[in-house]
């Protein structure tokens, strides 16, 4: 008995050693036990090198061609090179105008340090408000662009606006290259990368918003997220060598942190990714150590971002940090139990429950003890969006009416189907998902599976990177089905996954295994289909969509908005430098960029105070008295009021979504639901009444400029109440 106990004790000690800090010795022992593979012949090495070289060349070329295509299309759409500076700046709409205006401010600053100080202590943008614009608006892209523009001496070669949009177009090229590489890594052929790029460009209306708003934070951030996904895909592969693993780890670390710095909502997207990795860890035991290394990257990026983003408390109370800490604690409490046993299955369920409970508990505790600005409007919006609550609040209803926050339309699915993307994506997703579930049930049943998956096995759902991507795309797709704006996160994923599937012999082999194909050798047929199907798809896409792309580049469009140009010109020439303008937030963003004058509100929706300001200023389109409007405007020290005819006389396609309709609902001037009390207003709509120039409106406001689209009124400081 004593002799038999010796090996058992030794085995237990070795398991304990593996779960402690001495993992390196176990890895070295494992490496020494594995047989050293024979060196491949020279012609095989040459084929591998040629394949990698051609693939890398195709990936880089695809990215460069896409960046050049965007540049050419932008020039044709706006006739950019033939415009004056003011006309170019007007093409930046809404919040894009705010981002670019701060880039201009950085270039005008006497030094970089002074420019950063003025942005972090900014009191020249919004009246009666000092803001840290760098933190609140994530202006790190503008800081980097301004440094590069001056450090490289580009001010002598290229205009600032071309340098700025050139960087963004270049990042979009990197975005496409990263998607190319990810699909290539998953399928093993660079043909999948080419098909990914083709589908991405053809469906660019649904894959990116670069054509409409160049400076958006997502256009700066998503290329880094795509690089992170490519690195993560390579890192999760089972047959990766040590040097490749280190390279992927370093690239993943750098891109994760950069992504987090570029976009304020990045940690929510990384939270979805962490959930995918947690489920992967639960289903695929072989990659547990690698997954926990990714968790360490999350923690490092969060705390480094917290320190460099002016102690941004939003990162500390983010669900990502709570989930990762919970996973780390659950890992420490995890017991070493033999795989496949009933106890092991029970422990898996307990571990899952423990992680979920710890995540919620930690997040609640962090919000209790860490001072933070809770985005209460986001929670209220989600409650109303999912029918958990009803509201008459103007801001909530206005957000619900935005097209990007509604459910996707049928046109979205029709466009994806016409390009053959959606049918192939559904086919690939079903096969990968069913194969993944097959592998999971086999592991739950205690059946041993081969660690190295070959083509003959027909088990594509057993690869860790495939399991991760299937879970991640299901999570992103579920959100995109609820909020259309999230399709720009999901559709590029659809392009990548569909292209990988049709080009992967393993996927076809998995299908043939299920069909029990006997007439033709399944491996040979899988190899043929993995080349023939993407080739046929590529030729059909080329025939149908390539002429359209060329027509878009040849067609000269023109952005014509003379009324806005005239308004900005009048402000720069006639308005005092210290004047403060009030109007719709979208117009205020353009005024800040084109003139530099101070405004009362901004088109930003991550600050409760700015949201309240926007709602109050919008009252100029409601049925309120001249005195009420005057009190609101003077409370923000406004000197001039701009009334837009397009909002005042808006004819909306969706009933109840016009600004004036939403204001009437919020003010109780119309019946919204049964049982609501109707409040009749004895005043006409202010934007209409103020144009007539009769008392009491002329006592408070004096019209100083107008054209077909805009009416500018000076807010009187000395009021006469004589009729």
XYZ file of C-alpha atoms in Angstrom:
723
model
C 0.000 0.000 0.000
C 2.848 2.322 0.842
C 4.432 1.758 -2.533
C 1.172 2.482 -4.328
C 0.638 5.775 -2.503
C 3.935 7.246 -3.674
C 2.970 7.992 -7.309
C -0.432 9.297 -6.220
C 1.093 11.833 -3.840
C 3.607 12.825 -6.458
C 0.821 13.368 -8.991
C -1.143 15.552 -6.581
C 1.926 17.588 -5.803
C 2.538 18.140 -9.482
C -1.019 19.390 -9.996
C -0.669 21.741 -7.089
C 2.593 22.959 -8.479
C 0.918 23.723 -11.799
C -1.747 25.894 -10.189
C 0.861 27.839 -8.214
C 3.614 30.179 -9.296
C 5.927 27.422 -10.598
C 4.266 26.995 -14.005
C 7.479 27.542 -15.913
C 9.034 24.250 -14.765
C 5.926 22.357 -15.868
C 6.038 24.059 -19.290
C 9.706 23.178 -19.689
C 8.976 19.552 -18.711
C 6.118 19.428 -21.220
C 8.327 20.837 -23.964
C 11.069 18.350 -23.227
C 8.615 15.437 -23.393
C 7.200 16.429 -26.787
C 9.066 15.042 -29.789
C 10.999 17.550 -31.872
C 9.496 17.704 -35.368
C 11.732 17.004 -38.307
C 12.927 19.970 -40.273
C 10.846 20.599 -43.377
C 12.496 20.285 -46.799
C 13.686 23.422 -48.522
C 10.967 23.400 -51.183
C 8.299 23.203 -48.453
C 9.881 26.136 -46.607
C 9.994 28.110 -49.854
C 6.286 27.422 -50.497
C 5.401 28.583 -46.986
C 7.482 31.723 -47.392
C 5.934 32.488 -50.793
C 2.444 31.966 -49.384
C 3.094 34.286 -46.433
C 4.786 36.905 -48.623
C 1.962 36.997 -51.173
C -0.643 37.094 -48.393
C 1.072 39.973 -46.576
C 1.476 41.849 -49.861
C -2.217 41.350 -50.647
C -3.236 42.482 -47.137
C -1.143 45.663 -47.255
C -2.221 46.407 -50.833
C -5.893 45.969 -49.911
C -5.551 48.425 -47.047
C -3.729 50.998 -49.168
C -6.208 50.715 -52.029
C -9.146 51.170 -49.655
C -7.562 54.267 -48.103
C -6.958 55.722 -51.578
C -10.520 54.868 -52.574
C -11.891 56.738 -49.539
C -9.743 59.754 -50.336
C -10.865 59.833 -53.970
C -14.525 59.332 -53.054
C -14.379 62.097 -50.444
C -12.872 64.470 -53.010
C -15.582 63.657 -55.546
C -18.397 63.890 -53.013
C -17.491 67.297 -51.576
C -15.291 68.704 -54.370
C -12.926 69.326 -51.488
C -9.850 70.701 -53.224
C -11.862 73.474 -54.936
C -13.490 74.737 -51.731
C -12.536 77.585 -49.478
C -11.567 76.747 -45.907
C -14.958 77.816 -44.527
C -16.841 75.630 -47.016
C -14.617 72.657 -46.154
C -15.260 73.066 -42.450
C -19.032 73.145 -42.968
C -18.818 69.567 -44.278
C -18.034 68.514 -40.683
C -21.469 68.110 -39.153
C -22.629 67.794 -35.519
C -20.139 66.380 -33.036
C -17.577 65.921 -35.828
C -17.286 69.703 -35.999
C -16.434 69.873 -32.284
C -13.633 67.308 -32.578
C -12.044 69.033 -35.558
C -12.351 72.476 -33.911
C -10.141 71.316 -31.031
C -7.583 70.021 -33.535
C -7.506 73.547 -34.984
C -7.115 75.015 -31.491
C -4.124 72.761 -30.817
C -2.411 73.959 -34.006
C -3.011 77.600 -33.057
C -1.568 77.151 -29.542
C 1.936 78.612 -28.966
C 3.129 75.253 -27.611
C 1.823 71.741 -27.132
C 1.818 72.088 -23.349
C -0.152 75.340 -23.533
C -2.622 73.812 -25.959
C -3.237 70.806 -23.707
C -3.701 73.102 -20.692
C -6.281 75.207 -22.539
C -8.216 72.110 -23.533
C -8.168 70.611 -20.040
C -9.300 73.947 -18.533
C -11.548 75.034 -21.387
C -13.904 77.951 -20.658
C -14.100 79.343 -24.205
C -16.477 76.807 -25.725
C -19.620 76.606 -23.562
C -20.834 79.655 -21.692
C -20.693 79.569 -17.869
C -18.965 76.183 -17.978
C -15.342 75.085 -17.644
C -14.744 71.604 -19.041
C -11.868 69.175 -19.397
C -12.421 68.668 -23.103
C -9.667 66.047 -23.417
C -11.304 63.763 -20.875
C -14.949 64.491 -21.652
C -14.650 64.200 -25.436
C -11.701 61.742 -25.718
C -9.550 64.186 -27.682
C -6.421 62.017 -27.680
C -6.663 61.515 -31.483
C -6.598 65.289 -31.981
C -3.616 65.655 -29.635
C -1.689 62.964 -31.518
C -2.627 64.397 -34.934
C -1.528 67.916 -33.953
C 1.807 66.627 -32.622
C 2.458 64.611 -35.786
C 1.496 67.530 -38.023
C 4.002 69.872 -36.398
C 6.744 67.344 -35.593
C 6.933 65.996 -39.145
C 7.068 69.465 -40.707
C 3.868 68.785 -42.618
C 2.739 72.391 -42.157
C 5.016 73.288 -45.052
C 3.702 70.535 -47.313
C 0.035 69.888 -46.658
C -2.939 71.773 -45.234
C -4.108 70.767 -41.720
C -7.478 69.439 -42.877
C -5.894 67.121 -45.461
C -3.414 65.825 -42.886
C -6.242 65.139 -40.421
C -8.536 63.275 -42.790
C -5.511 61.518 -44.294
C -4.693 59.960 -40.907
C -8.288 58.760 -40.506
C -8.339 57.273 -44.023
C -5.006 55.597 -43.292
C -6.458 54.052 -40.140
C -9.364 52.721 -42.191
C -6.795 51.044 -44.423
C -5.293 49.420 -41.309
C -8.819 48.399 -40.298
C -9.333 46.527 -43.562
C -5.859 44.968 -43.363
C -6.568 43.680 -39.843
C -9.846 42.100 -40.992
C -7.936 40.539 -43.899
C -5.345 39.034 -41.556
C -7.953 37.731 -39.106
C -9.857 35.897 -41.822
C -6.552 34.580 -43.202
C -5.483 33.257 -39.792
C -8.786 31.464 -39.298
C -9.038 29.881 -42.751
C -5.377 29.352 -43.617
C -5.673 31.057 -46.998
C -5.298 34.708 -47.955
C -8.149 34.221 -50.432
C -10.474 34.631 -47.434
C -8.874 37.991 -46.715
C -9.533 39.194 -50.251
C -13.184 38.157 -49.999
C -13.475 39.897 -46.609
C -12.213 43.170 -48.085
C -14.540 42.870 -51.093
C -17.604 42.350 -48.913
C -16.524 45.136 -46.534
C -16.210 47.724 -49.333
C -19.375 46.660 -51.158
C -21.393 46.891 -47.936
C -19.582 49.985 -46.615
C -22.919 51.741 -46.012
C -23.418 49.223 -43.217
C -19.795 48.594 -42.188
C -18.556 52.118 -41.511
C -19.702 55.727 -41.033
C -16.498 57.186 -42.434
C -18.329 58.675 -45.438
C -20.625 60.800 -43.272
C -18.574 61.754 -40.200
C -14.820 61.457 -40.521
C -13.727 62.590 -37.003
C -16.071 60.220 -35.116
C -14.359 58.437 -32.226
C -15.242 55.021 -33.638
C -13.375 55.792 -36.863
C -10.226 56.354 -34.793
C -10.780 53.453 -32.390
C -12.162 50.498 -34.360
C -9.000 49.975 -36.450
C -7.117 49.302 -33.208
C -9.862 46.956 -32.045
C -9.591 45.071 -35.342
C -5.821 44.748 -34.777
C -6.514 43.475 -31.257
C -8.929 40.847 -32.592
C -6.379 39.739 -35.208
C -3.708 39.390 -32.515
C -6.126 37.572 -30.204
C -7.061 35.159 -33.006
C -3.421 34.272 -33.547
C -2.769 34.059 -29.811
C -5.589 31.545 -29.270
C -4.401 29.177 -32.001
C -3.164 25.864 -30.620
C -0.293 25.379 -33.078
C 1.377 28.765 -32.535
C 5.118 28.799 -31.777
C 6.702 30.743 -28.910
C 7.859 33.722 -30.999
C 4.473 34.077 -32.685
C 2.752 33.868 -29.323
C 4.924 36.647 -27.890
C 4.365 38.866 -30.923
C 0.576 38.395 -30.729
C 0.635 39.097 -26.991
C 2.570 42.352 -27.415
C 0.387 43.505 -30.324
C -2.731 42.637 -28.352
C -1.511 44.591 -25.309
C -0.652 47.712 -27.325
C -3.844 47.694 -29.399
C -6.097 47.048 -26.360
C -4.693 50.037 -24.484
C -4.771 52.308 -27.558
C -8.356 51.292 -28.301
C -9.335 52.143 -24.734
C -7.736 55.588 -24.990
C -9.399 56.463 -28.297
C -13.053 55.816 -27.447
C -14.939 56.408 -24.221
C -17.247 53.446 -24.869
C -14.425 51.014 -25.659
C -14.598 49.262 -22.287
C -18.185 48.188 -23.009
C -17.043 46.498 -26.220
C -14.147 44.860 -24.379
C -16.674 43.695 -21.779
C -18.483 41.722 -24.493
C -15.152 40.298 -25.574
C -14.341 39.293 -21.981
C -17.688 37.469 -21.767
C -16.796 35.586 -24.962
C -13.424 34.602 -23.525
C -15.035 33.532 -20.238
C -17.390 31.200 -22.119
C -14.452 29.964 -24.193
C -12.570 29.221 -20.990
C -15.575 27.298 -19.712
C -15.849 25.201 -22.886
C -12.200 24.823 -23.925
C -9.948 23.835 -21.041
C -6.731 23.788 -23.075
C -6.591 27.570 -23.511
C -7.309 28.524 -19.888
C -3.831 29.965 -19.228
C -3.923 32.064 -22.392
C -7.367 33.445 -21.591
C -6.211 34.543 -18.146
C -3.234 36.294 -19.728
C -5.739 38.327 -21.761
C -7.525 39.209 -18.516
C -4.250 40.634 -17.208
C -4.043 42.824 -20.320
C -7.520 44.166 -19.548
C -6.559 45.042 -15.976
C -3.306 46.689 -17.047
C -5.063 48.743 -19.751
C -7.849 49.805 -17.387
C -5.568 51.079 -14.656
C -3.112 52.699 -17.055
C -6.043 54.349 -18.812
C -7.430 55.481 -15.462
C -4.142 57.220 -14.613
C -3.569 58.816 -18.033
C -7.196 59.860 -18.541
C -7.158 62.242 -15.571
C -8.267 59.511 -13.143
C -11.305 58.611 -15.205
C -13.597 56.960 -12.657
C -15.776 55.517 -15.427
C -13.089 52.879 -15.998
C -13.098 51.841 -12.340
C -16.867 51.333 -12.246
C -16.978 49.690 -15.675
C -18.454 46.175 -15.864
C -15.242 45.032 -17.581
C -13.136 45.554 -14.456
C -15.729 43.877 -12.227
C -15.929 40.846 -14.522
C -12.155 40.432 -14.860
C -11.572 40.727 -11.099
C -14.360 38.208 -10.491
C -12.758 35.806 -12.968
C -9.381 36.193 -11.287
C -10.879 35.497 -7.846
C -12.790 32.490 -9.166
C -9.548 31.175 -10.681
C -7.836 31.374 -7.294
C -10.721 29.532 -5.613
C -10.938 26.886 -8.312
C -10.160 23.333 -7.138
C -8.196 20.723 -9.080
C -10.727 18.055 -9.953
C -10.365 15.255 -12.447
C -11.946 16.230 -15.773
C -15.117 14.538 -16.944
C -16.295 13.471 -13.495
C -19.658 14.417 -12.009
C -17.904 16.589 -9.422
C -16.082 18.450 -12.200
C -19.406 19.251 -13.903
C -20.885 20.514 -10.643
C -17.794 22.660 -10.056
C -18.210 24.186 -13.518
C -21.766 25.243 -12.689
C -20.686 26.600 -9.305
C -17.808 28.495 -10.926
C -20.164 30.046 -13.497
C -22.589 31.132 -10.778
C -19.720 32.456 -8.648
C -18.354 34.603 -11.481
C -21.769 36.119 -12.271
C -22.502 36.841 -8.605
C -19.072 38.326 -7.928
C -19.271 40.527 -11.036
C -22.583 42.102 -10.012
C -21.504 42.462 -6.377
C -18.153 44.061 -7.215
C -19.734 46.476 -9.682
C -22.295 47.608 -7.087
C -19.582 48.019 -4.461
C -17.337 49.997 -6.822
C -20.183 52.380 -7.621
C -20.856 52.841 -3.921
C -17.280 53.699 -2.940
C -15.824 55.296 -6.100
C -17.060 58.843 -6.879
C -18.220 58.867 -10.478
C -20.589 60.594 -12.844
C -23.233 58.012 -13.567
C -24.666 58.218 -17.092
C -28.208 58.053 -15.772
C -29.688 59.034 -19.126
C -28.206 55.876 -20.690
C -29.934 53.628 -18.158
C -33.213 55.504 -18.575
C -32.908 55.220 -22.343
C -32.421 51.446 -22.141
C -35.423 51.134 -19.817
C -37.639 53.027 -22.268
C -36.088 51.241 -25.262
C -36.991 47.801 -23.929
C -40.446 48.888 -22.730
C -39.639 48.744 -19.024
C -40.679 52.345 -18.509
C -42.576 55.190 -20.167
C -41.493 58.800 -20.268
C -42.436 62.199 -21.670
C -38.891 63.486 -21.269
C -37.771 65.360 -24.362
C -34.196 64.041 -24.372
C -35.212 60.386 -23.977
C -37.857 60.580 -26.696
C -35.507 62.487 -28.991
C -32.867 59.755 -28.603
C -35.469 57.070 -29.282
C -36.386 58.831 -32.524
C -32.803 58.786 -33.807
C -32.458 56.317 -36.661
C -29.187 54.905 -35.315
C -30.866 53.954 -32.003
C -33.850 52.174 -33.542
C -34.072 48.564 -34.673
C -32.486 47.879 -38.081
C -34.750 48.282 -41.082
C -35.553 45.667 -43.710
C -33.358 47.556 -46.176
C -30.322 46.652 -44.057
C -30.948 42.907 -44.400
C -31.880 43.325 -48.064
C -28.548 45.013 -48.846
C -26.589 42.252 -47.101
C -28.578 39.611 -48.979
C -28.096 41.251 -52.384
C -24.321 41.096 -51.938
C -24.672 37.379 -50.934
C -23.061 38.182 -47.571
C -25.935 37.344 -45.228
C -26.796 33.881 -46.686
C -23.188 32.686 -46.490
C -22.764 34.162 -43.005
C -25.816 32.281 -41.732
C -24.540 29.046 -43.323
C -21.073 29.424 -41.781
C -22.441 30.430 -38.383
C -24.827 27.435 -38.233
C -22.097 24.927 -39.123
C -19.573 26.426 -36.682
C -22.138 26.710 -33.907
C -23.415 23.140 -34.286
C -19.861 21.808 -34.442
C -18.983 23.823 -31.339
C -21.976 22.442 -29.456
C -21.062 18.928 -30.568
C -17.565 19.341 -29.111
C -18.938 20.861 -25.885
C -21.385 17.996 -25.299
C -18.644 15.472 -25.920
C -16.480 17.155 -23.310
C -19.370 17.322 -20.867
C -19.894 13.595 -21.432
C -16.271 12.954 -20.487
C -15.163 11.779 -23.943
C -11.489 12.397 -24.722
C -10.790 14.489 -27.825
C -7.627 14.892 -29.835
C -5.672 18.006 -28.927
C -4.427 18.498 -32.503
C -7.305 18.797 -34.965
C -6.616 17.658 -38.517
C -8.585 18.254 -41.714
C -9.806 14.645 -41.776
C -11.396 15.060 -38.318
C -14.025 17.491 -39.629
C -14.284 19.207 -36.259
C -14.004 22.945 -36.893
C -15.914 23.764 -33.686
C -13.093 22.345 -31.602
C -10.647 25.138 -32.409
C -10.466 27.740 -29.580
C -10.308 30.757 -31.898
C -13.427 29.552 -33.739
C -15.347 29.103 -30.475
C -14.384 32.649 -29.442
C -15.449 34.211 -32.745
C -18.763 32.349 -32.839
C -19.677 33.539 -29.333
C -18.488 37.092 -30.011
C -20.392 37.466 -33.275
C -23.598 36.139 -31.649
C -23.286 38.722 -28.851
C -22.622 41.590 -31.290
C -25.384 40.419 -33.613
C -27.903 40.286 -30.770
C -27.176 43.915 -29.914
C -27.248 44.984 -33.578
C -30.747 43.514 -33.900
C -31.926 45.943 -31.217
C -29.936 49.107 -32.022
C -29.099 49.818 -35.651
C -26.068 51.971 -34.825
C -24.305 48.872 -33.497
C -24.394 47.297 -36.948
C -21.103 49.100 -37.631
C -19.525 46.792 -35.041
C -21.258 43.628 -36.243
C -21.267 43.854 -40.058
C -17.440 43.888 -40.428
C -17.471 40.761 -38.260
C -20.049 39.250 -40.622
C -17.769 39.935 -43.609
C -14.795 38.331 -41.865
C -16.629 35.234 -40.585
C -18.476 34.534 -43.845
C -15.272 34.836 -45.886
C -13.377 32.576 -43.486
C -16.087 29.908 -43.663
C -16.439 29.582 -47.429
C -12.630 29.505 -47.812
C -11.997 26.991 -45.021
C -11.616 23.311 -46.044
C -12.286 22.358 -42.407
C -15.771 23.859 -42.541
C -16.685 21.936 -45.685
C -15.141 18.793 -44.215
C -17.250 19.208 -41.078
C -20.367 19.436 -43.239
C -19.389 16.347 -45.253
C -18.776 14.387 -42.048
C -22.344 15.066 -40.986
C -23.684 14.174 -44.453
C -21.504 11.007 -44.494
C -20.418 11.643 -48.052
C -19.134 8.441 -49.693
C -19.257 8.929 -53.465
C -16.373 11.438 -53.607
C -13.371 11.633 -51.299
C -14.518 14.269 -48.745
C -11.055 15.775 -48.193
C -10.523 16.325 -51.905
C -14.001 17.798 -52.353
C -13.512 20.098 -49.343
C -10.260 21.438 -50.807
C -11.910 22.004 -54.189
C -14.935 23.795 -52.741
C -12.758 26.002 -50.490
C -11.181 27.368 -53.678
C -14.098 27.223 -56.105
C -16.854 28.777 -53.966
C -14.938 31.976 -53.023
C -13.726 32.301 -56.611
C -17.285 32.150 -57.943
C -18.455 34.620 -55.279
C -15.575 36.973 -56.098
C -16.284 36.910 -59.841
C -20.000 37.567 -59.321
C -19.243 40.467 -56.955
C -16.741 41.889 -59.449
C -19.255 41.715 -62.298
C -22.123 43.295 -60.367
C -20.537 45.788 -57.983
C -17.203 46.880 -59.477
C -18.843 49.053 -62.184
C -20.899 50.772 -59.446
C -17.779 51.589 -57.435
C -16.078 53.039 -60.499
C -19.180 55.088 -61.320
C -19.134 56.565 -57.811
C -15.530 57.651 -58.272
C -16.192 59.160 -61.699
C -19.364 60.986 -60.675
C -18.615 64.518 -59.481
C -20.963 65.549 -56.655
C -21.228 68.952 -55.006
C -21.907 69.951 -51.422
C -23.889 73.194 -51.722
C -24.976 75.075 -48.584
C -24.758 78.829 -49.292
C -27.081 79.827 -46.435
C -24.787 78.329 -43.790
C -21.747 79.908 -45.467
C -23.468 83.305 -45.399
C -24.421 82.870 -41.735
C -20.855 81.989 -40.693
C -19.473 84.891 -42.729
C -21.875 87.334 -41.057
C -20.944 86.078 -37.571
C -17.212 86.472 -38.237
C -17.667 89.989 -39.625
C -20.482 91.491 -37.554
C -20.764 89.718 -34.183
C -18.610 90.883 -31.235
C -15.775 88.554 -30.257
C -17.258 88.032 -26.792
C -20.721 87.155 -28.131
C -22.458 83.947 -27.055
C -24.778 82.197 -29.531
C -27.785 79.993 -28.762
C -29.521 77.563 -31.115
C -29.743 73.884 -31.967
C -26.732 71.839 -30.764
C -25.840 70.718 -34.302
C -25.617 74.316 -35.512
C -23.659 75.342 -32.400
C -21.013 72.739 -33.252
C -20.588 74.273 -36.704
C -20.397 77.806 -35.238
C -17.698 76.730 -32.775
C -15.623 75.235 -35.616
C -16.123 77.885 -38.310
C -16.010 81.043 -36.160
C -14.570 80.122 -32.764
C -17.366 82.028 -30.963
C -18.727 80.767 -27.649
C -22.011 78.819 -27.654
C -24.596 77.729 -25.077
C -24.747 74.021 -25.981
C -22.918 71.275 -27.869
C -24.058 68.157 -29.806
C -22.703 65.802 -27.120
C -24.833 63.287 -25.267
C -22.548 61.941 -22.526
C -23.022 64.814 -20.077
C -26.209 65.387 -18.092
C -25.679 69.148 -17.863
C -25.220 69.510 -21.629
C -28.308 67.379 -22.232
C -30.319 69.663 -19.948
C -28.964 72.720 -21.757
C -29.939 71.239 -25.126
C -33.478 70.599 -23.913
C -33.817 74.141 -22.550
C -32.453 75.794 -25.691
C -34.756 73.698 -27.877
C -37.671 75.445 -26.124
C -37.373 78.141 -28.802
C -39.394 75.727 -30.973
C -42.092 75.150 -28.328
C -45.302 76.989 -27.387
C -43.773 79.122 -24.666
C -44.002 82.851 -23.989
C -41.368 85.342 -25.056
C -40.601 86.030 -21.404
C -39.954 82.327 -20.667
C -37.589 82.000 -23.630
C -35.829 85.223 -22.675
C -35.236 83.970 -19.116
C -33.850 80.659 -20.385
C -31.446 82.322 -22.826
C -30.210 84.992 -20.429
C -29.585 82.341 -17.748
C -26.859 81.015 -20.083
C -25.571 84.535 -20.875
C -26.601 84.241 -24.540
C -26.339 87.376 -26.698
C -27.699 86.049 -29.993
C -30.413 83.534 -30.877
C -30.479 81.599 -34.166
C -33.793 80.117 -35.316
C -33.569 77.446 -38.029
C -36.424 77.349 -40.487
C -35.818 73.635 -41.158
C -36.644 72.770 -37.520
C -39.424 75.313 -37.076
C -41.270 74.134 -40.214
C -40.096 70.519 -40.061
C -42.219 67.965 -41.874
C -41.091 64.667 -40.401
C -41.762 61.274 -41.962
C -42.265 59.707 -38.520
C -45.169 61.266 -36.685
C -44.283 62.371 -33.176
C -40.545 62.501 -33.834
C -40.282 66.129 -34.912
C -38.548 68.396 -32.395
C -41.652 70.541 -31.915
C -43.821 67.430 -31.400
C -41.470 66.083 -28.730
C -41.461 69.475 -27.001
C -45.276 69.604 -26.996
C -45.385 66.131 -25.417
C -42.801 67.078 -22.774
C -44.614 70.349 -21.975
C -48.035 68.676 -21.816
C -49.477 70.585 -24.768
C -50.708 67.416 -26.502
C -52.223 64.167 -25.235
C -49.628 61.381 -25.269
C -51.501 58.574 -23.474
C -54.981 57.945 -22.205
C -55.525 59.595 -18.843
C -52.937 62.325 -19.450
C -54.017 65.852 -18.672
C -53.994 68.172 -21.672
C -52.550 71.623 -21.021
C -53.562 74.209 -23.604
C -50.962 76.867 -24.272
C -52.209 80.402 -24.799
C -49.019 81.214 -26.689
C -48.187 80.413 -30.276
C -45.055 78.546 -31.280
C -42.180 80.868 -30.420
C -40.159 80.319 -33.604
C -43.186 81.423 -35.652
C -44.307 84.302 -33.458
C -40.876 85.914 -33.139
C -40.680 86.370 -36.920
C -43.820 88.546 -37.008
C -42.098 91.374 -35.076
C -44.873 92.409 -32.705
C -45.002 93.032 -28.963
C -43.954 91.482 -26.625
C -41.457 89.617 -28.886
C -39.829 92.793 -30.222
C -39.289 93.922 -26.648
C -36.994 90.995 -25.946
C -35.508 90.172 -29.364
C -34.283 92.275 -32.294
C -33.729 90.651 -35.683
C -30.284 91.528 -37.016
C -29.788 89.032 -39.863
C -31.780 86.517 -41.882
C -31.659 84.440 -45.031
C -33.738 81.554 -46.395
C -32.669 79.132 -43.656
C -31.631 81.144 -40.594
C -33.012 84.046 -38.542
C -30.592 85.703 -36.104
C -31.969 87.764 -33.194
C -30.040 89.916 -30.773
C -31.186 89.374 -27.196
C -31.929 92.796 -25.753
C -30.262 93.770 -22.497
C -32.568 96.763 -21.861
C -36.202 95.771 -22.304
C -39.043 98.132 -23.168
C -42.535 96.796 -22.389
C -44.384 99.428 -24.403
C -46.648 97.987 -27.063
